[in-house]
Amino acid sequence: MKTTVLTLLLIVMTNAEGIAQKGNQWVDKVYSIRGNWSVQKENKEMYFVLGGDFYTLAGPDLKLYLSQKEMSEINNRDAIDKEGGVYVASLKSNKGAQKYKFPPDVNIADYKSLVIHCQKFSVVWGGIDLMDEE
């Protein structure tokens, strides 16, 4: 039953442009994050896309990581990069539309969340839970 429901949800959320997941629900940890996001497939490459309404507090060393943990399992000050996370990119800006290519050797389905993390001070800003595709 879980597989059928999640498969139907993924089909409903996928459109002609190849958007696999989208939403605007952020899990705040230390700082507030808001705005739309999507995971898109273009020419066999996967991208994380932030909408024009994206906003969070600026930080000195904000980076995006894929994590094998759900956001509820990630505590403040967790060093995501040292707990099985995969570095995606440095955040280009704390606001506005942005696009990040996932590493080509990474299977997005193996990860449960995408996290904004200040590496310099080991602070988790927050993140999103990715859909379970099982």
N, CA, C and O atoms as a GROMACS GRO file, in nm:
protein
  536
    1MET      N    1   0.083  -0.120   0.000
    1MET     CA    2   0.000   0.000   0.000
    1MET      C    3   0.087   0.126   0.000
    1MET      O    4   0.062   0.219  -0.077
    2LYS      N    5   0.191   0.129   0.087
    2LYS     CA    6   0.281   0.246   0.094
    2LYS      C    7   0.346   0.272  -0.041
    2LYS      O    8   0.356   0.387  -0.085
    3THR      N    9   0.391   0.166  -0.108
    3THR     CA   10   0.456   0.180  -0.238
    3THR      C   11   0.360   0.238  -0.340
    3THR      O   12   0.397   0.326  -0.418
    4THR      N   13   0.236   0.190  -0.341
    4THR     CA   14   0.136   0.239  -0.437
    4THR      C   15   0.106   0.386  -0.415
    4THR      O   16   0.103   0.464  -0.510
    5VAL      N   17   0.084   0.426  -0.291
    5VAL     CA   18   0.052   0.565  -0.260
    5VAL      C   19   0.168   0.657  -0.298
    5VAL      O   20   0.147   0.761  -0.360
    6LEU      N   21   0.291   0.619  -0.260
    6LEU     CA   22   0.407   0.703  -0.292
    6LEU      C   23   0.433   0.708  -0.442
    6LEU      O   24   0.472   0.813  -0.494
    7THR      N   25   0.411   0.597  -0.511
    7THR     CA   26   0.428   0.596  -0.656
    7THR      C   27   0.327   0.689  -0.722
    7THR      O   28   0.362   0.766  -0.811
    8LEU      N   29   0.202   0.682  -0.678
    8LEU     CA   30   0.099   0.771  -0.732
    8LEU      C   31   0.131   0.917  -0.702
    8LEU      O   32   0.112   1.003  -0.788
    9LEU      N   33   0.179   0.946  -0.582
    9LEU     CA   34   0.215   1.082  -0.546
    9LEU      C   35   0.328   1.132  -0.635
    9LEU      O   36   0.324   1.246  -0.681
   10LEU      N   37   0.428   1.049  -0.660
   10LEU     CA   38   0.539   1.089  -0.746
   10LEU      C   39   0.490   1.113  -0.889
   10LEU      O   40   0.535   1.208  -0.954
   11ILE      N   41   0.400   1.029  -0.938
   11ILE     CA   42   0.346   1.048  -1.073
   11ILE      C   43   0.269   1.179  -1.081
   11ILE      O   44   0.283   1.253  -1.178
   12VAL      N   45   0.188   1.208  -0.980
   12VAL     CA   46   0.111   1.332  -0.978
   12VAL      C   47   0.204   1.453  -0.974
   12VAL      O   48   0.174   1.555  -1.036
   13MET      N   49   0.316   1.443  -0.901
   13MET     CA   50   0.406   1.556  -0.886
   13MET      C   51   0.505   1.571  -1.002
   13MET      O   52   0.578   1.669  -1.008
   14THR      N   53   0.508   1.475  -1.094
   14THR     CA   54   0.599   1.482  -1.208
   14THR      C   55   0.525   1.544  -1.326
   14THR      O   56   0.413   1.504  -1.356
   15ASN      N   57   0.589   1.642  -1.392
   15ASN     CA   58   0.525   1.704  -1.506
   15ASN      C   59   0.614   1.694  -1.629
   15ASN      O   60   0.718   1.628  -1.625
   16ALA      N   61   0.575   1.757  -1.737
   16ALA     CA   62   0.646   1.747  -1.865
   16ALA      C   63   0.788   1.801  -1.858
   16ALA      O   64   0.874   1.758  -1.936
   17GLU      N   65   0.816   1.893  -1.767
   17GLU     CA   66   0.951   1.948  -1.756
   17GLU      C   67   1.045   1.857  -1.677
   17GLU      O   68   1.163   1.888  -1.662
   18GLY      N   69   0.993   1.747  -1.626
   18GLY     CA   70   1.078   1.653  -1.553
   18GLY      C   71   1.093   1.686  -1.406
   18GLY      O   72   1.190   1.644  -1.344
   19ILE      N   73   0.999   1.760  -1.348
   19ILE     CA   74   1.005   1.789  -1.205
   19ILE      C   75   0.965   1.664  -1.130
   19ILE      O   76   0.852   1.616  -1.143
   20ALA      N   77   1.056   1.611  -1.052
   20ALA     CA   78   1.031   1.488  -0.978
   20ALA      C   79   0.970   1.515  -0.841
   20ALA      O   80   0.885   1.439  -0.795
   21GLN      N   81   1.012   1.622  -0.775
   21GLN     CA   82   0.961   1.658  -0.643
   21GLN      C   83   0.957   1.809  -0.634
   21GLN      O   84   1.038   1.879  -0.695
   22LYS      N   85   0.862   1.859  -0.557
   22LYS     CA   86   0.859   2.003  -0.534
   22LYS      C   87   0.785   2.031  -0.405
   22LYS      O   88   0.711   1.946  -0.354
   23GLY      N   89   0.806   2.150  -0.352
   23GLY     CA   90   0.737   2.186  -0.229
   23GLY      C   91   0.781   2.320  -0.178
   23GLY      O   92   0.860   2.390  -0.242
   24ASN      N   93   0.731   2.356  -0.063
   24ASN     CA   94   0.774   2.478   0.004
   24ASN      C   95   0.784   2.456   0.155
   24ASN      O   96   0.793   2.552   0.232
   25GLN      N   97   0.781   2.330   0.196
   25GLN     CA   98   0.791   2.298   0.337
   25GLN      C   99   0.938   2.281   0.377
   25GLN      O  100   1.003   2.186   0.334
   26TRP      N  101   0.987   2.370   0.455
   26TRP     CA  102   1.123   2.364   0.509
   26TRP      C  103   1.115   2.327   0.656
   26TRP      O  104   1.020   2.366   0.724
   27VAL      N  105   1.211   2.254   0.705
   27VAL     CA  106   1.222   2.222   0.847
   27VAL      C  107   1.330   2.313   0.902
   27VAL      O  108   1.448   2.296   0.871
   28ASP      N  109   1.290   2.410   0.981
   28ASP     CA  110   1.385   2.503   1.041
   28ASP      C  111   1.454   2.435   1.159
   28ASP      O  112   1.390   2.366   1.238
   29LYS      N  113   1.583   2.456   1.170
   29LYS     CA  114   1.658   2.406   1.286
   29LYS      C  115   1.704   2.526   1.369
   29LYS      O  116   1.650   2.550   1.477
   30VAL      N  117   1.802   2.602   1.322
   30VAL     CA  118   1.850   2.719   1.396
   30VAL      C  119   1.790   2.847   1.337
   30VAL      O  120   1.759   2.940   1.411
   31TYR      N  121   1.775   2.851   1.205
   31TYR     CA  122   1.723   2.971   1.139
   31TYR      C  123   1.607   2.936   1.047
   31TYR      O  124   1.594   2.823   1.001
   32SER      N  125   1.523   3.033   1.022
   32SER     CA  126   1.408   3.015   0.936
   32SER      C  127   1.449   3.011   0.788
   32SER      O  128   1.536   3.086   0.745
   33ILE      N  129   1.386   2.922   0.714
   33ILE     CA  130   1.405   2.912   0.570
   33ILE      C  131   1.267   2.908   0.507
   33ILE      O  132   1.177   2.842   0.558
   34ARG      N  133   1.250   2.979   0.396
   34ARG     CA  134   1.120   2.975   0.328
   34ARG      C  135   1.141   2.981   0.177
   34ARG      O  136   1.247   3.020   0.128
   35GLY      N  137   1.039   2.942   0.105
   35GLY     CA  138   1.041   2.949  -0.040
   35GLY      C  139   1.021   2.814  -0.106
   35GLY      O  140   1.036   2.709  -0.043
   36ASN      N  141   0.986   2.819  -0.232
   36ASN     CA  142   0.963   2.699  -0.310
   36ASN      C  143   1.094   2.635  -0.353
   36ASN      O  144   1.196   2.702  -0.367
   37TRP      N  145   1.088   2.505  -0.373
   37TRP     CA  146   1.203   2.428  -0.420
   37TRP      C  147   1.152   2.314  -0.507
   37TRP      O  148   1.035   2.278  -0.501
   38SER      N  149   1.243   2.258  -0.587
   38SER     CA  150   1.209   2.140  -0.664
   38SER      C  151   1.335   2.060  -0.694
   38SER      O  152   1.446   2.113  -0.692
   39VAL      N  153   1.315   1.932  -0.721
   39VAL     CA  154   1.420   1.845  -0.769
   39VAL      C  155   1.381   1.813  -0.913
   39VAL      O  156   1.272   1.759  -0.938
   40GLN      N  157   1.468   1.845  -1.007
   40GLN     CA  158   1.434   1.832  -1.149
   40GLN      C  159   1.537   1.746  -1.221
   40GLN      O  160   1.655   1.742  -1.186
   41LYS      N  161   1.489   1.678  -1.324
   41LYS     CA  162   1.577   1.600  -1.409
   41LYS      C  163   1.583   1.668  -1.545
   41LYS      O  164   1.481   1.696  -1.607
   42GLU      N  165   1.705   1.694  -1.591
   42GLU     CA  166   1.727   1.754  -1.723
   42GLU      C  167   1.840   1.679  -1.791
   42GLU      O  168   1.951   1.674  -1.738
   43ASN      N  169   1.813   1.621  -1.907
   43ASN     CA  170   1.916   1.550  -1.982
   43ASN      C  171   1.994   1.451  -1.895
   43ASN      O  172   2.117   1.450  -1.897
   44LYS      N  173   1.924   1.369  -1.822
   44LYS     CA  174   1.981   1.264  -1.736
   44LYS      C  175   2.058   1.317  -1.616
   44LYS      O  176   2.122   1.238  -1.545
   45GLU      N  177   2.055   1.446  -1.590
   45GLU     CA  178   2.119   1.504  -1.473
   45GLU      C  179   2.012   1.556  -1.378
   45GLU      O  180   1.908   1.605  -1.421
   46MET      N  181   2.041   1.545  -1.248
   46MET     CA  182   1.945   1.588  -1.146
   46MET      C  183   1.990   1.721  -1.086
   46MET      O  184   2.109   1.744  -1.063
   47TYR      N  185   1.892   1.808  -1.060
   47TYR     CA  186   1.919   1.941  -1.007
   47TYR      C  187   1.828   1.970  -0.888
   47TYR      O  188   1.714   1.924  -0.882
   48PHE      N  189   1.881   2.049  -0.795
   48PHE     CA  190   1.802   2.106  -0.686
   48PHE      C  191   1.781   2.252  -0.724
   48PHE      O  192   1.878   2.325  -0.745
   49VAL      N  193   1.655   2.295  -0.731
   49VAL     CA  194   1.622   2.429  -0.778
   49VAL      C  195   1.546   2.505  -0.670
   49VAL      O  196   1.445   2.456  -0.618
   50LEU      N  197   1.594   2.623  -0.637
   50LEU     CA  198   1.527   2.711  -0.541
   50LEU      C  199   1.450   2.817  -0.619
   50LEU      O  200   1.500   2.873  -0.716
   51GLY      N  201   1.327   2.844  -0.574
   51GLY     CA  202   1.243   2.942  -0.641
   51GLY      C  203   1.285   3.085  -0.609
   51GLY      O  204   1.366   3.109  -0.519
   52GLY      N  205   1.229   3.178  -0.682
   52GLY     CA  206   1.259   3.320  -0.662
   52GLY      C  207   1.220   3.370  -0.526
   52GLY      O  208   1.268   3.475  -0.482
   53ASP      N  209   1.132   3.298  -0.456
   53ASP     CA  210   1.087   3.339  -0.323
   53ASP      C  211   1.172   3.280  -0.210
   53ASP      O  212   1.141   3.297  -0.092
   54PHE      N  213   1.280   3.210  -0.246
   54PHE     CA  214   1.367   3.150  -0.144
   54PHE      C  215   1.433   3.259  -0.060
   54PHE      O  216   1.480   3.360  -0.112
   55TYR      N  217   1.435   3.236   0.074
   55TYR     CA  218   1.503   3.330   0.164
   55TYR      C  219   1.542   3.260   0.293
   55TYR      O  220   1.466   3.182   0.349
   56THR      N  221   1.662   3.290   0.340
   56THR     CA  222   1.708   3.252   0.473
   56THR      C  223   1.811   3.356   0.519
   56THR      O  224   1.858   3.437   0.439
   57LEU      N  225   1.844   3.352   0.645
   57LEU     CA  226   1.945   3.443   0.698
   57LEU      C  227   2.080   3.412   0.634
   57LEU      O  228   2.114   3.295   0.615
   58ALA      N  229   2.156   3.514   0.600
   58ALA     CA  230   2.289   3.494   0.542
   58ALA      C  231   2.382   3.433   0.646
   58ALA      O  232   2.368   3.458   0.766
   59GLY      N  233   2.476   3.353   0.598
   59GLY     CA  234   2.574   3.291   0.686
   59GLY      C  235   2.711   3.291   0.620
   59GLY      O  236   2.722   3.311   0.499
   60PRO      N  237   2.816   3.267   0.698
   60PRO     CA  238   2.952   3.278   0.645
   60PRO      C  239   2.996   3.162   0.556
   60PRO      O  240   3.088   3.179   0.476
   61ASP      N  241   2.934   3.045   0.567
   61ASP     CA  242   2.986   2.929   0.497
   61ASP      C  243   2.873   2.828   0.472
   61ASP      O  244   2.885   2.712   0.510
   62LEU      N  245   2.764   2.872   0.410
   62LEU     CA  246   2.648   2.786   0.392
   62LEU      C  247   2.668   2.690   0.275
   62LEU      O  248   2.707   2.730   0.165
   63LYS      N  249   2.641   2.564   0.303
   63LYS     CA  250   2.659   2.459   0.203
   63LYS      C  251   2.535   2.370   0.201
   63LYS      O  252   2.462   2.359   0.300
   64LEU      N  253   2.513   2.306   0.087
   64LEU     CA  254   2.404   2.211   0.070
   64LEU      C  255   2.461   2.069   0.079
   64LEU      O  256   2.562   2.038   0.016
   65TYR      N  257   2.394   1.985   0.157
   65TYR     CA  258   2.433   1.845   0.171
   65TYR      C  259   2.311   1.756   0.155
   65TYR      O  260   2.201   1.792   0.198
   66LEU      N  261   2.330   1.640   0.094
   66LEU     CA  262   2.231   1.535   0.099
   66LEU      C  263   2.262   1.453   0.224
   66LEU      O  264   2.379   1.426   0.253
   67SER      N  265   2.158   1.413   0.296
   67SER     CA  266   2.178   1.336   0.418
   67SER      C  267   2.094   1.209   0.415
   67SER      O  268   1.984   1.208   0.360
   68GLN      N  269   2.144   1.103   0.474
   68GLN     CA  270   2.070   0.979   0.486
   68GLN      C  271   1.976   0.980   0.606
   68GLN      O  272   1.907   0.882   0.633
   69LYS      N  273   1.974   1.091   0.677
   69LYS     CA  274   1.885   1.108   0.791
   69LYS      C  275   1.768   1.198   0.751
   69LYS      O  276   1.782   1.286   0.666
   70GLU      N  277   1.652   1.176   0.814
   70GLU     CA  278   1.540   1.268   0.799
   70GLU      C  279   1.571   1.392   0.881
   70GLU      O  280   1.650   1.386   0.975
   71MET      N  281   1.510   1.503   0.848
   71MET     CA  282   1.535   1.628   0.919
   71MET      C  283   1.506   1.615   1.069
   71MET      O  284   1.574   1.678   1.150
   72SER      N  285   1.408   1.535   1.106
   72SER     CA  286   1.376   1.519   1.248
   72SER      C  287   1.490   1.449   1.324
   72SER      O  288   1.498   1.461   1.447
   73GLU      N  289   1.576   1.378   1.254
   73GLU     CA  290   1.688   1.307   1.317
   73GLU      C  291   1.815   1.393   1.323
   73GLU      O  292   1.913   1.355   1.388
   74ILE      N  293   1.813   1.506   1.258
   74ILE     CA  294   1.931   1.592   1.252
   74ILE      C  295   1.918   1.698   1.360
   74ILE      O  296   1.824   1.778   1.359
   75ASN      N  297   2.013   1.698   1.452
   75ASN     CA  298   2.010   1.794   1.562
   75ASN      C  299   2.091   1.918   1.529
   75ASN      O  300   2.176   1.917   1.440
   76ASN      N  301   2.063   2.024   1.602
   76ASN     CA  302   2.141   2.146   1.586
   76ASN      C  303   2.288   2.116   1.606
   76ASN      O  304   2.325   2.036   1.692
   77ARG      N  305   2.372   2.179   1.527
   77ARG     CA  306   2.518   2.169   1.533
   77ARG      C  307   2.571   2.034   1.486
   77ARG      O  308   2.690   2.006   1.506
   78ASP      N  309   2.485   1.949   1.425
   78ASP     CA  310   2.536   1.825   1.366
   78ASP      C  311   2.631   1.862   1.251
   78ASP      O  312   2.601   1.952   1.172
   79ALA      N  313   2.741   1.794   1.242
   79ALA     CA  314   2.833   1.812   1.130
   79ALA      C  315   2.788   1.718   1.018
   79ALA      O  316   2.834   1.605   1.010
   80ILE      N  317   2.700   1.766   0.935
   80ILE     CA  318   2.640   1.686   0.830
   80ILE      C  319   2.745   1.619   0.743
   80ILE      O  320   2.731   1.502   0.707
   81ASP      N  321   2.849   1.691   0.711
   81ASP     CA  322   2.952   1.636   0.623
   81ASP      C  323   3.030   1.523   0.687
   81ASP      O  324   3.102   1.451   0.618
   82LYS      N  325   3.019   1.506   0.817
   82LYS     CA  326   3.092   1.400   0.887
   82LYS      C  327   3.000   1.286   0.930
   82LYS      O  328   3.046   1.192   0.996
   83GLU      N  329   2.874   1.292   0.894
   83GLU     CA  330   2.778   1.189   0.935
   83GLU      C  331   2.710   1.128   0.814
   83GLU      O  332   2.588   1.109   0.814
   84GLY      N  333   2.786   1.098   0.711
   84GLY     CA  334   2.730   1.031   0.594
   84GLY      C  335   2.667   1.123   0.492
   84GLY      O  336   2.608   1.075   0.395
   85GLY      N  337   2.678   1.252   0.511
   85GLY     CA  338   2.621   1.345   0.415
   85GLY      C  339   2.710   1.360   0.293
   85GLY      O  340   2.830   1.334   0.298
   86VAL      N  341   2.650   1.401   0.183
   86VAL     CA  342   2.723   1.422   0.058
   86VAL      C  343   2.713   1.569   0.020
   86VAL      O  344   2.604   1.624   0.007
   87TYR      N  345   2.827   1.631   0.003
   87TYR     CA  346   2.834   1.772  -0.036
   87TYR      C  347   2.774   1.789  -0.176
   87TYR      O  348   2.808   1.715  -0.269
   88VAL      N  349   2.686   1.888  -0.190
   88VAL     CA  350   2.627   1.920  -0.319
   88VAL      C  351   2.690   2.046  -0.375
   88VAL      O  352   2.739   2.047  -0.488
   89ALA      N  353   2.689   2.155  -0.296
   89ALA     CA  354   2.743   2.283  -0.344
   89ALA      C  355   2.740   2.384  -0.230
   89ALA      O  356   2.673   2.364  -0.128
   90SER      N  357   2.814   2.493  -0.249
   90SER     CA  358   2.802   2.607  -0.159
   90SER      C  359   2.679   2.686  -0.202
   90SER      O  360   2.654   2.703  -0.321
   91LEU      N  361   2.604   2.734  -0.104
   91LEU     CA  362   2.485   2.814  -0.135
   91LEU      C  363   2.531   2.944  -0.200
   91LEU      O  364   2.614   3.016  -0.145
   92LYS      N  365   2.477   2.973  -0.318
   92LYS     CA  366   2.519   3.091  -0.394
   92LYS      C  367   2.473   3.220  -0.330
   92LYS      O  368   2.543   3.321  -0.333
   93SER      N  369   2.354   3.217  -0.270
   93SER     CA  370   2.295   3.336  -0.210
   93SER      C  371   2.194   3.293  -0.105
   93SER      O  372   2.143   3.181  -0.110
   94ASN      N  373   2.166   3.381  -0.011
   94ASN     CA  374   2.065   3.350   0.090
   94ASN      C  375   1.924   3.386   0.043
   94ASN      O  376   1.828   3.373   0.119
   95LYS      N  377   1.911   3.431  -0.082
   95LYS     CA  378   1.778   3.464  -0.133
   95LYS      C  379   1.774   3.451  -0.284
   95LYS      O  380   1.876   3.463  -0.353
   96GLY      N  381   1.654   3.426  -0.334
   96GLY     CA  382   1.631   3.423  -0.477
   96GLY      C  383   1.651   3.289  -0.545
   96GLY      O  384   1.695   3.192  -0.484
   97ALA      N  385   1.618   3.286  -0.674
   97ALA     CA  386   1.623   3.166  -0.755
   97ALA      C  387   1.768   3.119  -0.774
   97ALA      O  388   1.858   3.198  -0.799
   98GLN      N  389   1.786   2.988  -0.762
   98GLN     CA  390   1.918   2.926  -0.775
   98GLN      C  391   1.901   2.783  -0.824
   98GLN      O  392   1.796   2.722  -0.806
   99LYS      N  393   2.006   2.730  -0.885
   99LYS     CA  394   2.001   2.594  -0.937
   99LYS      C  395   2.134   2.525  -0.909
   99LYS      O  396   2.241   2.580  -0.934
  100TYR      N  397   2.126   2.401  -0.856
  100TYR     CA  398   2.244   2.324  -0.818
  100TYR      C  399   2.237   2.184  -0.878
  100TYR      O  400   2.135   2.116  -0.866
  101LYS      N  401   2.344   2.142  -0.943
  101LYS     CA  402   2.350   2.008  -0.999
  101LYS      C  403   2.398   1.910  -0.892
  101LYS      O  404   2.498   1.934  -0.825
  102PHE      N  405   2.324   1.800  -0.878
  102PHE     CA  406   2.366   1.696  -0.785
  102PHE      C  407   2.487   1.624  -0.842
  102PHE      O  408   2.500   1.613  -0.964
  103PRO      N  409   2.576   1.573  -0.757
  103PRO     CA  410   2.690   1.497  -0.808
  103PRO      C  411   2.641   1.381  -0.895
  103PRO      O  412   2.544   1.314  -0.859
  104PRO      N  413   2.706   1.356  -1.009
  104PRO     CA  414   2.656   1.256  -1.104
  104PRO      C  415   2.656   1.113  -1.051
  104PRO      O  416   2.576   1.032  -1.097
  105ASP      N  417   2.742   1.080  -0.957
  105ASP     CA  418   2.750   0.944  -0.906
  105ASP      C  419   2.659   0.920  -0.785
  105ASP      O  420   2.668   0.816  -0.720
  106VAL      N  421   2.571   1.016  -0.756
  106VAL     CA  422   2.482   1.006  -0.639
  106VAL      C  423   2.342   0.969  -0.684
  106VAL      O  424   2.285   1.031  -0.774
  107ASN      N  425   2.285   0.866  -0.619
  107ASN     CA  426   2.146   0.828  -0.642
  107ASN      C  427   2.062   0.900  -0.537
  107ASN      O  428   2.068   0.867  -0.419
  108ILE      N  429   1.983   0.997  -0.580
  108ILE     CA  430   1.904   1.081  -0.489
  108ILE      C  431   1.813   0.994  -0.400
  108ILE      O  432   1.788   1.029  -0.285
  109ALA      N  433   1.765   0.883  -0.453
  109ALA     CA  434   1.675   0.796  -0.377
  109ALA      C  435   1.741   0.736  -0.253
  109ALA      O  436   1.672   0.686  -0.165
  110ASP      N  437   1.875   0.741  -0.246
  110ASP     CA  438   1.946   0.688  -0.131
  110ASP      C  439   1.950   0.786  -0.013
  110ASP      O  440   2.003   0.753   0.093
  111TYR      N  441   1.895   0.906  -0.032
  111TYR     CA  442   1.904   1.010   0.071
  111TYR      C  443   1.765   1.053   0.114
  111TYR      O  444   1.670   1.050   0.036
  112LYS      N  445   1.755   1.094   0.240
  112LYS     CA  446   1.626   1.130   0.299
  112LYS      C  447   1.603   1.280   0.308
  112LYS      O  448   1.488   1.324   0.318
  113SER      N  449   1.711   1.358   0.304
  113SER     CA  450   1.692   1.503   0.318
  113SER      C  451   1.802   1.580   0.248
  113SER      O  452   1.907   1.526   0.214
  114LEU      N  453   1.774   1.708   0.226
  114LEU     CA  454   1.873   1.802   0.176
  114LEU      C  455   1.884   1.911   0.281
  114LEU      O  456   1.784   1.970   0.321
  115VAL      N  457   2.007   1.938   0.326
  115VAL     CA  458   2.031   2.022   0.442
  115VAL      C  459   2.114   2.144   0.406
  115VAL      O  460   2.210   2.135   0.329
  116ILE      N  461   2.076   2.260   0.464
  116ILE     CA  462   2.161   2.380   0.456
  116ILE      C  463   2.239   2.384   0.586
  116ILE      O  464   2.182   2.386   0.695
  117HIS      N  465   2.371   2.385   0.574
  117HIS     CA  466   2.460   2.369   0.689
  117HIS      C  467   2.572   2.471   0.682
  117HIS      O  468   2.635   2.488   0.577
  118CYS      N  469   2.599   2.540   0.792
  118CYS     CA  470   2.713   2.632   0.800
  118CYS      C  471   2.832   2.550   0.848
  118CYS      O  472   2.844   2.518   0.967
  119GLN      N  473   2.918   2.518   0.754
  119GLN     CA  474   3.032   2.432   0.789
  119GLN      C  475   3.128   2.501   0.885
  119GLN      O  476   3.182   2.437   0.975
  120LYS      N  477   3.150   2.630   0.867
  120LYS     CA  478   3.247   2.702   0.949
  120LYS      C  479   3.214   2.692   1.099
  120LYS      O  480   3.304   2.673   1.181
  121PHE      N  481   3.085   2.703   1.133
  121PHE     CA  482   3.046   2.700   1.273
  121PHE      C  483   2.968   2.574   1.310
  121PHE      O  484   2.916   2.564   1.421
  122SER      N  485   2.959   2.478   1.218
  122SER     CA  486   2.889   2.352   1.240
  122SER      C  487   2.746   2.375   1.291
  122SER      O  488   2.706   2.321   1.394
  123VAL      N  489   2.672   2.457   1.215
  123VAL     CA  490   2.534   2.489   1.252
  123VAL      C  491   2.442   2.448   1.137
  123VAL      O  492   2.465   2.483   1.021
  124VAL      N  493   2.337   2.374   1.171
  124VAL     CA  494   2.237   2.335   1.072
  124VAL      C  495   2.131   2.444   1.064
  124VAL      O  496   2.059   2.469   1.161
  125TRP      N  497   2.122   2.509   0.949
  125TRP     CA  498   2.018   2.611   0.929
  125TRP      C  499   1.883   2.541   0.927
  125TRP      O  500   1.789   2.582   0.996
  126GLY      N  501   1.873   2.436   0.846
  126GLY     CA  502   1.748   2.362   0.828
  126GLY      C  503   1.756   2.284   0.698
  126GLY      O  504   1.865   2.265   0.644
  127GLY      N  505   1.643   2.240   0.648
  127GLY     CA  506   1.643   2.165   0.523
  127GLY      C  507   1.507   2.114   0.486
  127GLY      O  508   1.406   2.160   0.538
  128ILE      N  509   1.507   2.019   0.395
  128ILE     CA  510   1.382   1.958   0.347
  128ILE      C  511   1.395   1.807   0.355
  128ILE      O  512   1.504   1.752   0.342
  129ASP      N  513   1.282   1.742   0.377
  129ASP     CA  514   1.278   1.596   0.367
  129ASP      C  515   1.241   1.562   0.224
  129ASP      O  516   1.143   1.613   0.169
  130LEU      N  517   1.319   1.475   0.164
  130LEU     CA  518   1.292   1.427   0.029
  130LEU      C  519   1.190   1.315   0.038
  130LEU      O  520   1.180   1.248   0.141
  131MET      N  521   1.115   1.294  -0.067
  131MET     CA  522   1.012   1.190  -0.066
  131MET      C  523   1.076   1.052  -0.068
  131MET      O  524   1.176   1.029  -0.136
  132ASP      N  525   1.015   0.961   0.005
  132ASP     CA  526   1.057   0.821   0.005
  132ASP      C  527   0.998   0.757  -0.120
  132ASP      O  528   0.877   0.756  -0.138
  133GLU      N  529   1.084   0.702  -0.204
  133GLU     CA  530   1.037   0.645  -0.331
  133GLU      C  531   1.028   0.493  -0.324
  133GLU      O  532   1.019   0.428  -0.428
  134GLU      N  533   1.029   0.436  -0.206
  134GLU     CA  534   1.020   0.290  -0.194
  134GLU      C  535   0.877   0.246  -0.213
  134GLU      O  536   0.848   0.127  -0.207
   0.00000   0.00000   0.00000
